[in-house]
Structure formats: structure tokens, C-alpha cells
XYZ file of C-alpha atoms in Angstrom:
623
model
C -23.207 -33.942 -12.605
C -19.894 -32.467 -12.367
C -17.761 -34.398 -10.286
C -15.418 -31.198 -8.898
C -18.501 -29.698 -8.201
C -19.931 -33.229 -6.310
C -16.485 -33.498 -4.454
C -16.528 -29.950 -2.856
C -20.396 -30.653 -1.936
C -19.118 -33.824 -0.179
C -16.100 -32.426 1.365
C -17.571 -29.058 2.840
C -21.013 -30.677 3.962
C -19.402 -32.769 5.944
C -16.614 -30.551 7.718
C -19.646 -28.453 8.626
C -21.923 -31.186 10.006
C -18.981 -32.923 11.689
C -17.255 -29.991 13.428
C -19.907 -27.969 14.894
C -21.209 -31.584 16.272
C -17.308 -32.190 17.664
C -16.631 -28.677 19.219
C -19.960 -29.391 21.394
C -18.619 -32.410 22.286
C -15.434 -30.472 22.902
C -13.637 -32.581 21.268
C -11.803 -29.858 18.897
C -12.163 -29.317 15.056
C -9.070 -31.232 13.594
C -10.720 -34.623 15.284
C -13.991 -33.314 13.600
C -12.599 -33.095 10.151
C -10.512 -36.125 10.591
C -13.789 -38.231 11.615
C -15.789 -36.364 8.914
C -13.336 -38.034 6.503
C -13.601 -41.627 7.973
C -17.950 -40.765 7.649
C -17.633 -39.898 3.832
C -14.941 -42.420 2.709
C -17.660 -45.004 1.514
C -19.484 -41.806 -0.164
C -16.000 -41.358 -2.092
C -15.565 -44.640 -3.233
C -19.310 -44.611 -4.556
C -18.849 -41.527 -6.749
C -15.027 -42.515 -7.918
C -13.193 -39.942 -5.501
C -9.474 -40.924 -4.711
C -8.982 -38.638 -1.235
C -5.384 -38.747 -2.357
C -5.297 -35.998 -5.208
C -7.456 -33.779 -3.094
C -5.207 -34.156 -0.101
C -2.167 -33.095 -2.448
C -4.041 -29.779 -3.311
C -5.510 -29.390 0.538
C -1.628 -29.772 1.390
C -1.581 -26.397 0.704
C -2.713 -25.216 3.535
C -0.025 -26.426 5.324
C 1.822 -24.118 3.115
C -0.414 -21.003 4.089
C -0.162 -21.601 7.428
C 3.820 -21.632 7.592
C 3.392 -17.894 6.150
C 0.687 -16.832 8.807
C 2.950 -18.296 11.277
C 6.108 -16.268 9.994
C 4.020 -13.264 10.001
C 4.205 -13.916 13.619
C 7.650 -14.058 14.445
C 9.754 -11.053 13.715
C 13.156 -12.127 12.601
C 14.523 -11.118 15.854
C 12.220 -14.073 17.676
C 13.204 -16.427 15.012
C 17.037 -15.449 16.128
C 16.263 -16.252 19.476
C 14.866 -19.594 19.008
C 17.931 -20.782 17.125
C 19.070 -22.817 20.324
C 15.395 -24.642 20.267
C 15.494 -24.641 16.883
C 18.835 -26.840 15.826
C 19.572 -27.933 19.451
C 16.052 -29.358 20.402
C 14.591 -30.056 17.162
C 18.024 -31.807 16.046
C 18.052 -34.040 19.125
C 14.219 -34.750 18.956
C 14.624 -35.957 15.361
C 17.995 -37.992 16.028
C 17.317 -39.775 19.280
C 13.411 -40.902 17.585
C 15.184 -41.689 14.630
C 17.682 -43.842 16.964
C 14.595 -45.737 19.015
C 12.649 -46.497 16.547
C 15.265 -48.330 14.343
C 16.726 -49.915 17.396
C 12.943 -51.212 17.790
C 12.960 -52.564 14.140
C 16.555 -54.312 14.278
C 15.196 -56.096 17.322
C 12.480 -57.467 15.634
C 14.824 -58.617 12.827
C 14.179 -55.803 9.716
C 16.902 -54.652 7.779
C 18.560 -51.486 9.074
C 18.278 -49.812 6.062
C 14.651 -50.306 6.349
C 14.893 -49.437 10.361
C 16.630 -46.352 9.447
C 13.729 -45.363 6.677
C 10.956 -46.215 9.266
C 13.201 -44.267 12.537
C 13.287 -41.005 9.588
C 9.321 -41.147 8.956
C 8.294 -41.808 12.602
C 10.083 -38.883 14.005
C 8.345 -36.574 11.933
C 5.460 -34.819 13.984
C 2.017 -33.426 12.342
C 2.689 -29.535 11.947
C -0.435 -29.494 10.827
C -2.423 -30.627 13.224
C -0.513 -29.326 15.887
C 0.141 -25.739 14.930
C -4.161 -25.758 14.068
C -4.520 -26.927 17.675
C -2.051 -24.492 19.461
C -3.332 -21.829 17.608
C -7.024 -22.886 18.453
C -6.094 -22.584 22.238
C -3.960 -19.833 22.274
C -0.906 -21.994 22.887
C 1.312 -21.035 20.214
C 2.955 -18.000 21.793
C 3.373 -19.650 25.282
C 7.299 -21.104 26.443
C 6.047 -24.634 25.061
C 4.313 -23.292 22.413
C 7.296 -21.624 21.234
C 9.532 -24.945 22.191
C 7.105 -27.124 20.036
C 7.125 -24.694 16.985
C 11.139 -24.915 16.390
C 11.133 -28.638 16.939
C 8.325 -28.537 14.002
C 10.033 -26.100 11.891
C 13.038 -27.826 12.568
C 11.215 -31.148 10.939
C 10.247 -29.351 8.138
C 13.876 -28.856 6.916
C 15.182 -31.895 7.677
C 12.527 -33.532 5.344
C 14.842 -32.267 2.657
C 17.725 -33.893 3.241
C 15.932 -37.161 4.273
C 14.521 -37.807 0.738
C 18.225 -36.986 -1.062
C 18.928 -39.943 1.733
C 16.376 -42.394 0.827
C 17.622 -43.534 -2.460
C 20.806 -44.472 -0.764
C 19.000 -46.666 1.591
C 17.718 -48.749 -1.061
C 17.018 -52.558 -0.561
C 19.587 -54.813 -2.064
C 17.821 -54.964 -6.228
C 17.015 -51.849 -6.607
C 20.431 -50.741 -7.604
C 18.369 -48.840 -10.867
C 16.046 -47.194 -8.856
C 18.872 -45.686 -6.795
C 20.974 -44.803 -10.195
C 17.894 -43.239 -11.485
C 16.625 -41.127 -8.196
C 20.267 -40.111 -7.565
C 20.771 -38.713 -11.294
C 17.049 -36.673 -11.073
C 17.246 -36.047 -6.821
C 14.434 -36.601 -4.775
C 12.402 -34.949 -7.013
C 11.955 -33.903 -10.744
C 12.638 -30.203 -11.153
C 12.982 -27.934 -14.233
C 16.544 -27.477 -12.715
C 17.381 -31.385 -12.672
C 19.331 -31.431 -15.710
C 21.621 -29.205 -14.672
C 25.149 -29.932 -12.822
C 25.210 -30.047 -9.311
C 27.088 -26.461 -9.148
C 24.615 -25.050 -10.896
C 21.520 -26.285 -9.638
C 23.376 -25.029 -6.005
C 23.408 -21.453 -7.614
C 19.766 -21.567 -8.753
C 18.717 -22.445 -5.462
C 20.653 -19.826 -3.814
C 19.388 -17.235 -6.422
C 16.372 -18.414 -5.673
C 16.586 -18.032 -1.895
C 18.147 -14.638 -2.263
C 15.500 -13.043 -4.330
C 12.960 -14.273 -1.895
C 14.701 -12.404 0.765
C 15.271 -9.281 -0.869
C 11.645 -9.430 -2.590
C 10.216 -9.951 0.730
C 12.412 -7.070 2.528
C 12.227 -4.386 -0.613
C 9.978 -5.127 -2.949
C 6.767 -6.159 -1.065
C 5.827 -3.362 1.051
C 5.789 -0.797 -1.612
C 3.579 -3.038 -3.973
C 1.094 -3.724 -0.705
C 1.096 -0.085 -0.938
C -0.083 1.167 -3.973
C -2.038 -1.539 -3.795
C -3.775 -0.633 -0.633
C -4.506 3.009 -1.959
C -6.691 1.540 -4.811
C -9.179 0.781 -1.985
C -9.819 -2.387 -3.410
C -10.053 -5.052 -0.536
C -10.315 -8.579 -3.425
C -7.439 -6.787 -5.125
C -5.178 -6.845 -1.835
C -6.914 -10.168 -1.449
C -5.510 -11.531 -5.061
C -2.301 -9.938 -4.093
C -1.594 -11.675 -0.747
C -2.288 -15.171 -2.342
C -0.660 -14.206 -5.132
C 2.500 -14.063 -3.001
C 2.251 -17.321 -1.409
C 1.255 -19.113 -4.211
C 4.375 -17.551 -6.303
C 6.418 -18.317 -3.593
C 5.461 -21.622 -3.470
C 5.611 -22.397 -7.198
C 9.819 -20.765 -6.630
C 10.836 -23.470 -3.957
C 9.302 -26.205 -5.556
C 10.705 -25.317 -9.001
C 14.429 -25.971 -7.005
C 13.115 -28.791 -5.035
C 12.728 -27.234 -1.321
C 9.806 -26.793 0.570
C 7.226 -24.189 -0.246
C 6.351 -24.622 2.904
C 9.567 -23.360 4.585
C 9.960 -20.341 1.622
C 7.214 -19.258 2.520
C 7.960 -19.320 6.220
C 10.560 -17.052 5.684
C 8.726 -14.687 3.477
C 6.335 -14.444 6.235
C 8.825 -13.633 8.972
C 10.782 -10.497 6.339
C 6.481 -9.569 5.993
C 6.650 -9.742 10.331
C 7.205 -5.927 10.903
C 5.411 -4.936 7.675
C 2.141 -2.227 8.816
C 0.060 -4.629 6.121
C 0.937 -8.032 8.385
C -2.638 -7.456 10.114
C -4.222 -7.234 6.747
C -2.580 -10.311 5.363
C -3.222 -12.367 8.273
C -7.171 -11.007 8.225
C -7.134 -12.195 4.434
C -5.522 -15.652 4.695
C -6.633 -17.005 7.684
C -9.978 -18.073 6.686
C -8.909 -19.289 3.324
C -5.962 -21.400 5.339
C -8.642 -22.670 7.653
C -10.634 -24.193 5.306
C -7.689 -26.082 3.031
C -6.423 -27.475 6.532
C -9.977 -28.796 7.141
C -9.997 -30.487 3.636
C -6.302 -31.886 4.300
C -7.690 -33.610 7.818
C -10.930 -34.748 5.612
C -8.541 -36.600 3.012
C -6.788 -38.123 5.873
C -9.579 -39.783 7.470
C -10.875 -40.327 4.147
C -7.722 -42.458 3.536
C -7.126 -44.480 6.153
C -6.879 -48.049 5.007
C -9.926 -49.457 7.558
C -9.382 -53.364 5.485
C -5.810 -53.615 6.703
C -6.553 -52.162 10.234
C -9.543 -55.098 10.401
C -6.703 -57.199 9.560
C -4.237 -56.474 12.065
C -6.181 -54.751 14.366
C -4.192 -55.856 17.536
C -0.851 -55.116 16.054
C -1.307 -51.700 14.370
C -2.755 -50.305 17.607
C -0.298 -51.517 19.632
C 2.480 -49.914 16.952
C 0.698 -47.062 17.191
C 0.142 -46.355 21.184
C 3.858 -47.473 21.210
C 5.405 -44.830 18.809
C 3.294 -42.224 21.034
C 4.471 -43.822 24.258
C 8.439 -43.809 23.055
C 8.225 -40.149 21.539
C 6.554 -38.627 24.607
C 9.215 -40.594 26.575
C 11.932 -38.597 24.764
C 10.477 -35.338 24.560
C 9.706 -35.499 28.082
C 13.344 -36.174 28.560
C 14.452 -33.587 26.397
C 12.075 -31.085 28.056
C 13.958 -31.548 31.376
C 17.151 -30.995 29.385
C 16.575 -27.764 27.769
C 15.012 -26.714 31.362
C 11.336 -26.309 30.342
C 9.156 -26.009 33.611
C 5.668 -26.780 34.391
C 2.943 -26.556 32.494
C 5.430 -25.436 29.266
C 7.463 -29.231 29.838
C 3.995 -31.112 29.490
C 2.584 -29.294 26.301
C 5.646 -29.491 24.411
C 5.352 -33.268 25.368
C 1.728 -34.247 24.500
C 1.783 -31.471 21.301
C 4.237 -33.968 18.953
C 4.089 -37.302 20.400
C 1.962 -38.174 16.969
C 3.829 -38.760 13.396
C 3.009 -36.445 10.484
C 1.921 -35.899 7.208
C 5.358 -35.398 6.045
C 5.505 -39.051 6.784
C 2.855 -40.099 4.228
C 5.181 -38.019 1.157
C 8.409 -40.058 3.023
C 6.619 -43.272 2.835
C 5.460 -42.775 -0.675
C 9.143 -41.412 -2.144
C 10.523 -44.680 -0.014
C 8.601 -47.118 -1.810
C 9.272 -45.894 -5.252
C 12.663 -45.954 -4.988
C 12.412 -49.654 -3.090
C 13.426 -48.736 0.472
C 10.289 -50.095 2.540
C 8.023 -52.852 0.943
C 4.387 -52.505 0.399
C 3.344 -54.639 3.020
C 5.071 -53.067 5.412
C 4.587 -49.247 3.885
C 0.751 -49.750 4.569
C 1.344 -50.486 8.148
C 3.714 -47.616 8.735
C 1.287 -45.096 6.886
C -2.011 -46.985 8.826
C 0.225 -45.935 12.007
C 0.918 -42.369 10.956
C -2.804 -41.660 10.378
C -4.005 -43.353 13.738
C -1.432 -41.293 15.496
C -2.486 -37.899 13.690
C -6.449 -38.758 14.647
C -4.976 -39.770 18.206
C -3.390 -36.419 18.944
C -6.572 -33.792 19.490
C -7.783 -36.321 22.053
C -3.995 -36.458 23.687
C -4.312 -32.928 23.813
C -7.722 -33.072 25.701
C -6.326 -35.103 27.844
C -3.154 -32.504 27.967
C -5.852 -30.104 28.729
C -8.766 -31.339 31.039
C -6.148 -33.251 33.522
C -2.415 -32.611 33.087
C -2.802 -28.995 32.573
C -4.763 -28.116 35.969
C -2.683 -30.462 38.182
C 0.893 -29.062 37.102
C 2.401 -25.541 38.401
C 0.548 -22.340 37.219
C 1.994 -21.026 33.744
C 4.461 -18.081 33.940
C 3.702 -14.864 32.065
C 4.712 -15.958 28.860
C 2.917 -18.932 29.066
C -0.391 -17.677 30.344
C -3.756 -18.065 27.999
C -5.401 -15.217 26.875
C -8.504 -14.095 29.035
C -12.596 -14.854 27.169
C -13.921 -11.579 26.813
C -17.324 -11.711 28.409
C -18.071 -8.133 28.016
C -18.691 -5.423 24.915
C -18.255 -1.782 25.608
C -18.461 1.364 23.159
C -15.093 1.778 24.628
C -12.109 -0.221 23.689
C -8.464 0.690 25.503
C -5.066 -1.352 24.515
C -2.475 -0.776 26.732
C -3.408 -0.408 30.851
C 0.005 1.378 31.237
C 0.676 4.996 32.729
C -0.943 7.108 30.036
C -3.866 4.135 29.457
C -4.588 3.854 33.455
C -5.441 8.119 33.530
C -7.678 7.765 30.552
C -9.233 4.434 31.831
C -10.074 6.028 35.561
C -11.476 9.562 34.015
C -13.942 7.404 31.836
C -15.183 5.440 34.142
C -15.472 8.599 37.014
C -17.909 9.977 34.194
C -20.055 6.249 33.754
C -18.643 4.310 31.077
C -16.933 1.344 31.138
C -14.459 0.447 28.646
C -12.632 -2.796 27.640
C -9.290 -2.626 28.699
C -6.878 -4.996 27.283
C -3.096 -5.726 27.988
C -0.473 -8.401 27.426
C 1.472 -7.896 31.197
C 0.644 -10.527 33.052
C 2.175 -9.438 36.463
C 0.825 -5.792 35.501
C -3.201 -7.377 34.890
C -2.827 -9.333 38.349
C -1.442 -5.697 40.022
C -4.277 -3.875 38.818
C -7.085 -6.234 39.253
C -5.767 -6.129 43.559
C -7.203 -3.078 42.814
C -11.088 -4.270 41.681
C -9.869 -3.035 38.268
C -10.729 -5.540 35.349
C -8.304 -5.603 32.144
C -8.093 -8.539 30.076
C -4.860 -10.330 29.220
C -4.096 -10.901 25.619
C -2.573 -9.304 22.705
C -4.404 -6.528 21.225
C -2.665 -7.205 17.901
C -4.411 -10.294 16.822
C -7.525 -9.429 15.297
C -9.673 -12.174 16.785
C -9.055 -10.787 20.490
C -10.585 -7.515 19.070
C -13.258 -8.739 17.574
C -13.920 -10.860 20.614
C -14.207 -7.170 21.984
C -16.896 -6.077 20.082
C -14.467 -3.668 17.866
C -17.253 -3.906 15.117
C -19.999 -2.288 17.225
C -17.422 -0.001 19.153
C -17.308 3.548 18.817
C -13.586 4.663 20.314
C -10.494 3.044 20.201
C -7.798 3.979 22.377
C -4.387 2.831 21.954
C -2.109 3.646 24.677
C 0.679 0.570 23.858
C 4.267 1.765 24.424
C 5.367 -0.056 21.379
C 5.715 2.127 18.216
C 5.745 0.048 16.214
C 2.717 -2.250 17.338
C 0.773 1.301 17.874
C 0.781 2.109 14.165
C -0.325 -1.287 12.706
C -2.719 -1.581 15.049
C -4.037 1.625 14.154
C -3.968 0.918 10.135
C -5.920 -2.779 11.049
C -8.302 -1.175 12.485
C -8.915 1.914 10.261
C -8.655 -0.839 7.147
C -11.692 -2.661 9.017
C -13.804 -0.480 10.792
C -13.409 2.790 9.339
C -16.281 3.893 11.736
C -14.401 3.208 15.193
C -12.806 6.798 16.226
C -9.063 6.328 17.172
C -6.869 7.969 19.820
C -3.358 6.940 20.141
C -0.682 7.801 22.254
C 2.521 8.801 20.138
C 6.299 8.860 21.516
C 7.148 11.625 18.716
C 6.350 14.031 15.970
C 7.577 11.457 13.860
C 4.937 9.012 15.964
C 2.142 11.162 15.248
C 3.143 11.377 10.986
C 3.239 7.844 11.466
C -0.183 7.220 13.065
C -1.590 9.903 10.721
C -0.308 7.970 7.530
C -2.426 4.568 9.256
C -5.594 6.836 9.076
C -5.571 7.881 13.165
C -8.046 10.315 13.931
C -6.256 11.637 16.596
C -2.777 11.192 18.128
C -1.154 12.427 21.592
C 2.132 12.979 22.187
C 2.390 11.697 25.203
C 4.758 14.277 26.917
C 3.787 16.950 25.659
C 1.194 18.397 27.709
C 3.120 17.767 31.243
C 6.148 19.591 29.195
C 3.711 22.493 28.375
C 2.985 22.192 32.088
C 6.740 22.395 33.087
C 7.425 25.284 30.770
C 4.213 26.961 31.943
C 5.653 26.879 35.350
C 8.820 28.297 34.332
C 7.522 31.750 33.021
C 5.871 32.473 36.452
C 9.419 31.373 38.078
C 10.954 33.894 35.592
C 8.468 36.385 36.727
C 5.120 36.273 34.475
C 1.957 36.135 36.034
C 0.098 33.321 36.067
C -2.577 34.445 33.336
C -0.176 35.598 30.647
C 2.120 32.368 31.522
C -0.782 30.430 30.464
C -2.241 32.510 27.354
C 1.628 32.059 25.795
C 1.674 28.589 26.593
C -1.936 28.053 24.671
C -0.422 29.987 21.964
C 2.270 28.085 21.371
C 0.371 24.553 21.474
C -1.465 26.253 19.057
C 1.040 27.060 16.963
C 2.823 23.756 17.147
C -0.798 22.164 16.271
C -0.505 23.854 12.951
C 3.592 23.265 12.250
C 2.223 19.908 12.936
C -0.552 19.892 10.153
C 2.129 21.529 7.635
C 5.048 19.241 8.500
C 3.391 16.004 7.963
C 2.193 17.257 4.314
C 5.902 17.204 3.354
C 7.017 14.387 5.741
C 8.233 10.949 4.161
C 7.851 8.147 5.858
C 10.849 6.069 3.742
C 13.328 9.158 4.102
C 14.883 10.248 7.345
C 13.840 13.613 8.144
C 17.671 14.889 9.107
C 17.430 13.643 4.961
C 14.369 15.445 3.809
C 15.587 18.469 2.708
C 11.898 19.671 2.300
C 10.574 19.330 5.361
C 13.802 20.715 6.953
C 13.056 23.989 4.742
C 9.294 23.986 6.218
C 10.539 23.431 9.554
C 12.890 26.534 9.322
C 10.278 28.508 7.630
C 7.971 27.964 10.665
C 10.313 28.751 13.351
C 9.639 32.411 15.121
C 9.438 34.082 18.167
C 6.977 33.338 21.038
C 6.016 37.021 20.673
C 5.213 36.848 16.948
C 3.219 33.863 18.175
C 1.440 35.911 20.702
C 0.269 38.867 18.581
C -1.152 36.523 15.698
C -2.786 34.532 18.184
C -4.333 37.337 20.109
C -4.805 39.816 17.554
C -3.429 43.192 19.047
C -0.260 42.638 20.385
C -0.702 45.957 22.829
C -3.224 44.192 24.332
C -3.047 42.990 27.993
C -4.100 39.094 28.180
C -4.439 39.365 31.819
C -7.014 41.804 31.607
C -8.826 40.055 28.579
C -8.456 36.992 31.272
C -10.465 39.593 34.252
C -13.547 40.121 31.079
């Protein structure tokens, strides 16, 4: 039998038999996979399986979901979490680094060694917790947010604690240190190359990322997109982040962080939707094989060994890193329910740990012996942390101070409709009332907290949440709805939501609410099937009201004022054939010649609209 074959069987039969059997238990699906690994690990050793390889191509996913969360953040966001980001995240890692090799010098180890250990135990399990905050709708809440940078901010600094390893080396391995220091911490295609130089690679490497990812990207999703082939777009999207990938690693960064940062330049892309649509599932299912491999390798011989001692370790590192990211939450001024998430989300170690602990014994900077402790202690700590987060959630979470706006968890959808409305503002509140004077009842969705609890003082029901991530719309019944109405004030937001949803379900009709003629070429080039400008009817109004100031009567006011919304209808229609939606149309010189061509007189408008310009329209009006 083909052993690749045998493995996936293994792997995947028991992520679905453990997880459905853990989410009724409501214990979460990272603690499913995890124990679905520690179930199979005999099975593994029986058929020759080494969890180890498989984890280093399930690692992956780690990668994948660093893009999904860039696509997430536009780089504005990321700008604004700079404080969190090298502030928070630089104290979390130096005051855990601090405590835990003030721990090992009182017990008599080396400092060099304390100083390895203090690096590898203040690493938290992105992993695991981004899976789990994104599970529970966490991620975009204040300590959502606060735990993200700290992670992010863990992710860099793994780079420059493996150049530091070698030089922690235990007194012996003087060779090991000569040899890591000529090749770095690891073995690139650009090793053999001066220092100066491999710096320029790197940069060139960086660079080209960022102006691929800001230039190049968006018009290759686009003539992709108009082949209409969905596993093409597919191929292309991992395509991306596997190339990506392959780039850092051939300079010896993370893949996972360059592919971060292609994600956040892909943020305000109109394909972000489509990408996230595409990855996500394939993400989800290399995570669950990285927690399997986990589980699977969890040394259970030297835990029967020790048992006393490693679990003690283990419920100490929690106990010390909560104890300092509590502190540091009252610092940086977190409040409530924000302080206490960021606390219980990355009191665990991670799996950066496991690639610390393995690059620190080959270059002789933590024994054996004491290596398998330290990674037994990692992997107890990641399999601790979805029940610390049940506890986080069944008993801290309720008994702290109800979450601010940007903290507050998206609202279950209990309800399908024919109907769906995003955006309860002005213009969505007048189309929400008329439909339901006339029977229906549509699902209305918004992401203004203070504005849901306003309107629902009034026995109206909207849902909180963000209309942009495709799971809240499917949770809306988009795929058996018939009318979509987007009434969000954001541009922006308006017009990818528009092309997600036209990419999807072709079948749903869409109304949108534009700011501009521009607006509406935009919404028309995402496939809308019909866009509103949303001041122009009370302006037709005003101008209406004008011409019976000036002295027209009130029929012929409002035959010239159909005319011209007429008229404007079809300069509209012809504009948008010549419109560009890369060239400014002050730039477009052919659309300013169309434009000119079009303008006349609102009598010329008149006669070709009527037919006989000697004819009366108020007594056609008395017929």
C-alpha cells in the first residue's frame, strides 16, 4: 500500500472523527486535532510514520494563515498598531525572556542555557491562537487586536534569536559556533556570499515583494479573473503564497512574515474576498494536520517519567506569562473584557519553540536531556491553551465589564430571508421600513454597535457583524437569497462586496448605494445590477422645486425633471463604456470628449424626449 496515501487516510480520518466529537463537547477544534494526534500516535509508529516530516509540511499553514490575516489589515491598521506592535510585543518577549532565565539561574543552569530556555518560552502559539480567535470572532476585538501584534511581533524576533543561538553555545562547542556563524542560522543559496551582499539580496528581495504585491498583482488577478476560470484563480492565489514563501526562505526570513506583508499590500485589493474564499479552507485543513503532528509527537515515555515535574514546569510557565501579560495589559490601558483575552490568548509557548529548540541543540546550546523537557513543556502548554480559553470564555468572560464596540462578538444569525440589507444607515433604514410596510422581512446587517442597540429600542432587529467576511453572509442565507442590498457608506467596502458576491452567487440581484458617477462605474465594473446614487433623486427633488419657484407649473417642472434623469441615465450608460478605472477621469481624455459631446440644453432634452417640442406637457399631463 502506498504509505503517502496510508498517512493522509490516517491523518484526515482522524481530524474528522475527533473534531466533530470535540466541538459537541465544546471543547473547540484545535484541542480536537491535538487529541486526534495523541489517539493515532501508536497507529504511526505501527506503519513507520515519523509525525515530524509531516508537521514540517503542515507548518505551512501557519504560513497561509499569516497571508489571510494580512488580507485583513489594511496597511493603515497595521500603522496603527505599531505602538502594540514593538512596545507590547517587545516588552512581552523581554520581561518572559527575563523570568524565565532568572527561574533557571536559581535552580543552578548555566545562563547561557537560561537565556536559550527564557528565548523559547516566551514564544506564544500563533497558531493555535490566531485559529481560536478567529473561530470566535475575537480577532478584530481591542484584545484581539492587542494579542495579534504581540504574535506578529514574536514572529520577527524568531529571526534574530537563531543568529543569537550559536553565540550562546556551551563551553566545547567552539566548532559548532565557527561553523553556524560562517553559514547563519540557516543554509541559504545566498550563504556564500559576504555579509554586504547577502544584506542587498534580502533587501531586493523585500522590495520586489512590495512592489509585486502593490503593482503587479492586481492586474494579473485580473486578467485572470476574466478567463472565468475559478481553479485557475485558485492555482494563482497559492501560487502567490507558495512563491512568496519559497523568496523569504531562499534569504533566510520567515515566509511566514513575507507573506504577511504581501497580504496586507493585497488588503484593499477588490479580489481580497476571493482570495480569502479560496485559501481559507485549504489553510484550515494544513493547520489541522500541524495540531495532529503535535499531539502525534508528544514524547508520552518521558512525561511517564517525570510526570510530577513536567506538569508542574508547565502550569508554571502559564502561571508566570499570564502574570506578565496581565501586568502589561494594565500598562498599555487595556480594559475589561479586552485585558483578560489578551491574557489567557498567549499564556502557552509555541511552535516556534520546537524549530528554537531543535536549531539550539545542533549547535550545542541546551542538552538533550533537558531539550526533551523544554519541548514536552511547549506541547503540554499548546494542548493546555483551547481549554484556558474555555475557561476565558464560560467564566472570566461573563463576570468582567461588557465589551465596548470594538470589542463586541458578532451576532448568530437565526434567521434566512430572500432579502439581505448591509448597512442599517440613512439610505438602508428607508429601504428596510418600505419592505417590510409591503410584508417582507429582510436581514439587516451592520457593524455599529451603538447604532444596532439605537435601532433595536425601536423593536427593529439588525444583526451586528461585518458584512465583508463571507462566512457572516453565508450565515445569512446569501446562497438561497434573491436581493442584495448594499447601502454601506464605505466605497470602497461597497464595491468588493459587490464583486464577492457577483463572483459567488451570480443569481442574487444587487442594489447598491453609490456616492458618485465614478461610484456607480465602479460598482458596474464588480458586476452590480443596479446602483443608486444616493443624492441624486432628493437633488432632482430640489431642482424640481426650483422651476416652480422660477415660475413653471408644477406639471412641466416635473416632465423636465424626468427628462433630464432620463437623459443622464443614458450619459451614464455611454460614459462608463469609455471610463477607466486605473486613469483619473480629469486624465481620460476620451471620456472627457464623450462627456462634452453629451452636454446640451434642457430644451433639446425636452423635445427628444417628448417628441414635438410645440407640444404642451401640461396638457398631455390633463389626457
Amino acid at each position: 500500500m502506498d504509505t503517502l496515501l496510508l498517512q493522509a487516510a490516517i491523518y484526515l480520518g482522524a481530524g474528522v472523527i475527533a473534531v466533530p466529537i470535540a466541538q459537541r463537547l465544546g471543547l473547540g477544534s484545535v484541542l480536537g486535532y491535538l487529541l486526534a494526534g495523541v489517539a493515532i500516535a501508536p497507529i504511526l509508529d505501527w506503519v513507520g510514520s515519523d509525525p515530524e516530516s509531516v508537521q514540517h509540511f503542515a507548518e505551512f499553514g501557519v504560513v497561509m494563515m499569516l497571508f489571510l490575516v494580512g488580507l485583513e489589515l489594511q496597511p493603515r491598521l497595521l500603522w496603527d498598531l505599531r505602538m502594540r506592535l514593538f512596545g507590547l510585543g517587545g516588552l512581552q518577549v523581554a520581561l518572559t525572556t527575563a523570568a524565565v532565565a532568572l527561574f533557571c539561574l536559581t535552580i543552578g543552569l548555566d545562563w547561557r542555557l537560561a537565556i536559550a530556555l527564557g528565548l523559547i518560552f516566551a514564544l506564544s502559539s500563533t497558531a493555535i491562537v490566531l485559529q481560536t480567535l478567529g473561530e470566535k470572532g475575537w480577532l478584530r476585538t481591542d484584545g484581539g487586536q492587542s494579542a495579534f501584534s504581540v504574535l506578529l511581533f514574536q514572529d520577527i524576533a524568531v529571526i534574530p534569536m537563531l543568529a543569537l543561538m550559536p553565540l550562546l553555545a556551551m563551553p566545547g562547542g567552539e566548532s559548532v559556533v565557527a561553523d553556524a556563524a560562517a553559514h547563519g542560522p540557516a543554509d541559504t543559496p545566498f550563504s556564500h556570499l559576504p555579509a554586504w551582499a547577502q544584506g542587498l539580496v534580502t533587501l531586493g528581495v523585500v522590495g520586489a515583494i512590495v512592489l509585486g504585491g502593490r503593482y503587479l498583482t492586481r492586474p494579473a488577478f485580473r486578467i485572470i479573473a476574466r478567463t472565468g476560470l475559478h481553479e485557475l484563480f485558485f492555482s494563482a492565489a497559492l501560487f502567490l503564497v507558495i512563491g512568496i514563501a519559497v523568496l523569504m526562505t531562499a534569504v533566510g526570513l520567515s515566509p511566514a512574515l513575507g507573506t504577511f506583508l504581501a497580504g496586507v499590500l493585497l488588503a484593499d485589493s477588490e479580489y481580497r474576498h476571493e482570495l480569502v474564499s479560496d485559501l481559507e479552507p485549504f489553510k484550515g485543513l494544513l493547520l489541522g494536520v500541524f495540531f495532529i503532528t503535535v499531539g502525534a509527537g508528544m514524547e508520552f515515555d518521558l512525561l511517564a517519567g517525570n510526570p510530577g515535574l513536567i506538569i508542574v514546569l508547565t502550569v508554571a510557565l502559564i502561571g508566570v506569562k499570564g502574570l506578565i501579560l496581565l501586568g502589561l495589559a494594565f500598562a498599555f490601558r487595556m480594559k475589561g473584557r479586552a485585558r483578560w483575552l489578551f491574557t489567557f490568548a498567549l499564556a502557552q509557548s509555541g511552535e516556534f519553540g520546537f524549530v528554537l529548540l531543535a536549531f539550539a541543540g545542533g549547535v550545542d546550546v541546551i542538552p538533550a536531556d533537558i531539550a526533551g523537557i523544554a519541548g514536552l513543556i511547549v506541547a503540554l502548554s499548546m494542548m493546555a491553551t483551547p481549554l484556558i480559553m474555555i475557561v476565558f470564555e464560560r467564566w472570566v468572560s461573563p463576570r468582567v465589564r461588557r465589551p465596548a464596540s470594538l470589542e463586541r462578538e458578532e451576532d448568530t444569525i437565526e434567521e434566512e430571508a430572500p432579502v439581505i440589507i448591509a448597512g442599517m444607515g440613512r439610505f438602508g433604514q428607508i429601504v428596510q421600513r418600505l419592505l417590510v410596510m409591503d410584508g417582507y422581512k429582510p436581514v439587516v446587517l451592520d457593524n455599529s454597535a451603538e447604532h444596532i442597540d439605537g435601532l433595536r429600542k425601536f423593536g427593529i432587529q439588525v444583526y451586528y457583524g461585518n458584512a465583508m467576511r463571507p462566512g457572516l453572509l453565508e450565515a445569512a442565507g446569501i446562497a438561497r437569497a434573491k436581493l442584495l442590498v448594499v447601502c454601506t457608506d464605505s466605497r470602497d467596502r461597497a464595491v468588493e462586496l459587490v464583486h464577492h458576491v457577483k463572483q459567488r452567487y451570480p443569481h442574487v440581484y444587487v442594489i447598491a448605494r453609490a456616492a458618485s458617477r465614478e461610484h456607480v462605474y465602479q460598482l458596474r465594473a464588480a458586476g452590480v445590477d443596479l446602483a443608486i446614487r444616493e443624492m441624486f433623486g432628493s437633488s432632482l427633488e430640489a431642482a424640481q422645486r426650483s422651476l416652480v419657484v422660477l415660475g413653471e407649473s408644477e406639471a412641466r417642472a416635473r416632465r423636465k425633471t424626468e427628462a433630464f434623469a432620463r437623459h443622464d441615465e443614458e450619459s451614464l450608460q455611454q460614459l462608463f463604456e469609455v471610463w477607466d478605472a486605473d486613469t483619473d477621469v480629469f486624465d481620460n481624455d476620451a471620456y472627457i470628449e464623450k462627456a462634452r459631446s453629451r452636454v446640451v440644453s434642457l430644451a433639446e432634452i425636452m423635445a427628444e424626449d417628448i417628441g414635438n417640442p410645440d407640444e404642451d406637457p401640461d396638457q398631455r399631463d390633463d389626457l
